[in-house]
């Protein structure tokens, strides 16, 4: 484990390939991030337990405990953005990671600047929704309460734990209540990237949100499917 940089944003990287680790350390350090790196899952949970963490970059294939297993443990307790790294290109892996609570997914080989850009997008999104909305403003959709500033979702008085990405989707749908929002629009607004026909990503997130809201998949009460178009939050 080593540390560098003086930014107030701390990025944890878990990656067993030393070349990649060194490269990310270099690029993120240049951006002023504080970087803490691990070459395996060992000690990561303990570190997060005891230190402020803003974002995690997590390799899937690791010696010992793999990245998916570590992610599952992390999501039981923490909701900072997680970006997965992997050499595998299968779409199923992507969906697996996302349903476990990853916010983004980068396939190797990648350019370190791409990772920097994705990290910034995640931090921006996590931060923007925390600060841009007046305190008292919130949405109440038949018992589903969404608090933009506190990043909080309450269903019939019960706190619902959403990942930052899931929260952003719910918030975007609330901001466009009763309107059909296309998968493309959701992806580009929430992920901040050009949509390239990969609506599995949006679909996987919506499925996870519905599960957390105890939605009946055939007759969802809150997020309706608009066939051939996308999704609509109904008042
Ligand atoms: Ca690896």
PDB file of N, CA, C and O and ligand atoms in Angstrom, residues 15-17 59-63 108, ligand 1:
ATOM      1  N   UNK A  15      -5.678  -3.798  -7.913  1.00  0.00           N
ATOM      2  CA  UNK A  15      -5.235  -4.312  -9.223  1.00  0.00           C
ATOM      3  C   UNK A  15      -3.936  -5.085  -9.015  1.00  0.00           C
ATOM      4  O   UNK A  15      -3.008  -4.570  -8.406  1.00  0.00           O
ATOM      5  N   UNK A  16      -3.885  -6.336  -9.493  1.00  0.00           N
ATOM      6  CA  UNK A  16      -2.684  -7.144  -9.262  1.00  0.00           C
ATOM      7  C   UNK A  16      -1.633  -6.994 -10.359  1.00  0.00           C
ATOM      8  O   UNK A  16      -0.506  -7.441 -10.191  1.00  0.00           O
ATOM      9  N   UNK A  17      -1.994  -6.367 -11.495  1.00  0.00           N
ATOM     10  CA  UNK A  17      -0.986  -6.163 -12.541  1.00  0.00           C
ATOM     11  C   UNK A  17      -0.229  -4.867 -12.263  1.00  0.00           C
ATOM     12  O   UNK A  17      -0.790  -3.778 -12.332  1.00  0.00           O
ATOM     13  N   UNK A  59     -10.286  -4.300  -9.898  1.00  0.00           N
ATOM     14  CA  UNK A  59     -10.048  -5.326 -10.909  1.00  0.00           C
ATOM     15  C   UNK A  59     -10.908  -6.552 -10.575  1.00  0.00           C
ATOM     16  O   UNK A  59     -11.159  -6.839  -9.411  1.00  0.00           O
ATOM     17  N   UNK A  60     -11.378  -7.257 -11.613  1.00  0.00           N
ATOM     18  CA  UNK A  60     -12.206  -8.444 -11.367  1.00  0.00           C
ATOM     19  C   UNK A  60     -11.343  -9.646 -11.007  1.00  0.00           C
ATOM     20  O   UNK A  60     -11.542 -10.299  -9.981  1.00  0.00           O
ATOM     21  N   UNK A  61     -10.342  -9.952 -11.865  1.00  0.00           N
ATOM     22  CA  UNK A  61      -9.511 -11.128 -11.643  1.00  0.00           C
ATOM     23  C   UNK A  61      -8.353 -10.763 -10.714  1.00  0.00           C
ATOM     24  O   UNK A  61      -7.423 -10.069 -11.108  1.00  0.00           O
ATOM     25  N   UNK A  62      -8.430 -11.250  -9.484  1.00  0.00           N
ATOM     26  CA  UNK A  62      -7.405 -10.952  -8.479  1.00  0.00           C
ATOM     27  C   UNK A  62      -6.971 -12.261  -7.823  1.00  0.00           C
ATOM     28  O   UNK A  62      -7.759 -13.197  -7.743  1.00  0.00           O
ATOM     29  N   UNK A  63      -5.750 -12.323  -7.353  1.00  0.00           N
ATOM     30  CA  UNK A  63      -5.360 -13.515  -6.579  1.00  0.00           C
ATOM     31  C   UNK A  63      -6.163 -13.554  -5.276  1.00  0.00           C
ATOM     32  O   UNK A  63      -6.469 -12.507  -4.708  1.00  0.00           O
ATOM     33  N   UNK A 108     -10.171  -4.005 -20.294  1.00  0.00           N
ATOM     34  CA  UNK A 108      -8.763  -3.893 -20.685  1.00  0.00           C
ATOM     35  C   UNK A 108      -8.587  -4.414 -22.105  1.00  0.00           C
ATOM     36  O   UNK A 108      -9.294  -5.341 -22.494  1.00  0.00           O
TER      37      UNK A 108
HETATM   38 CA1  LIG B   1      -6.076  -8.997 -12.614  1.00  0.00          CA
END
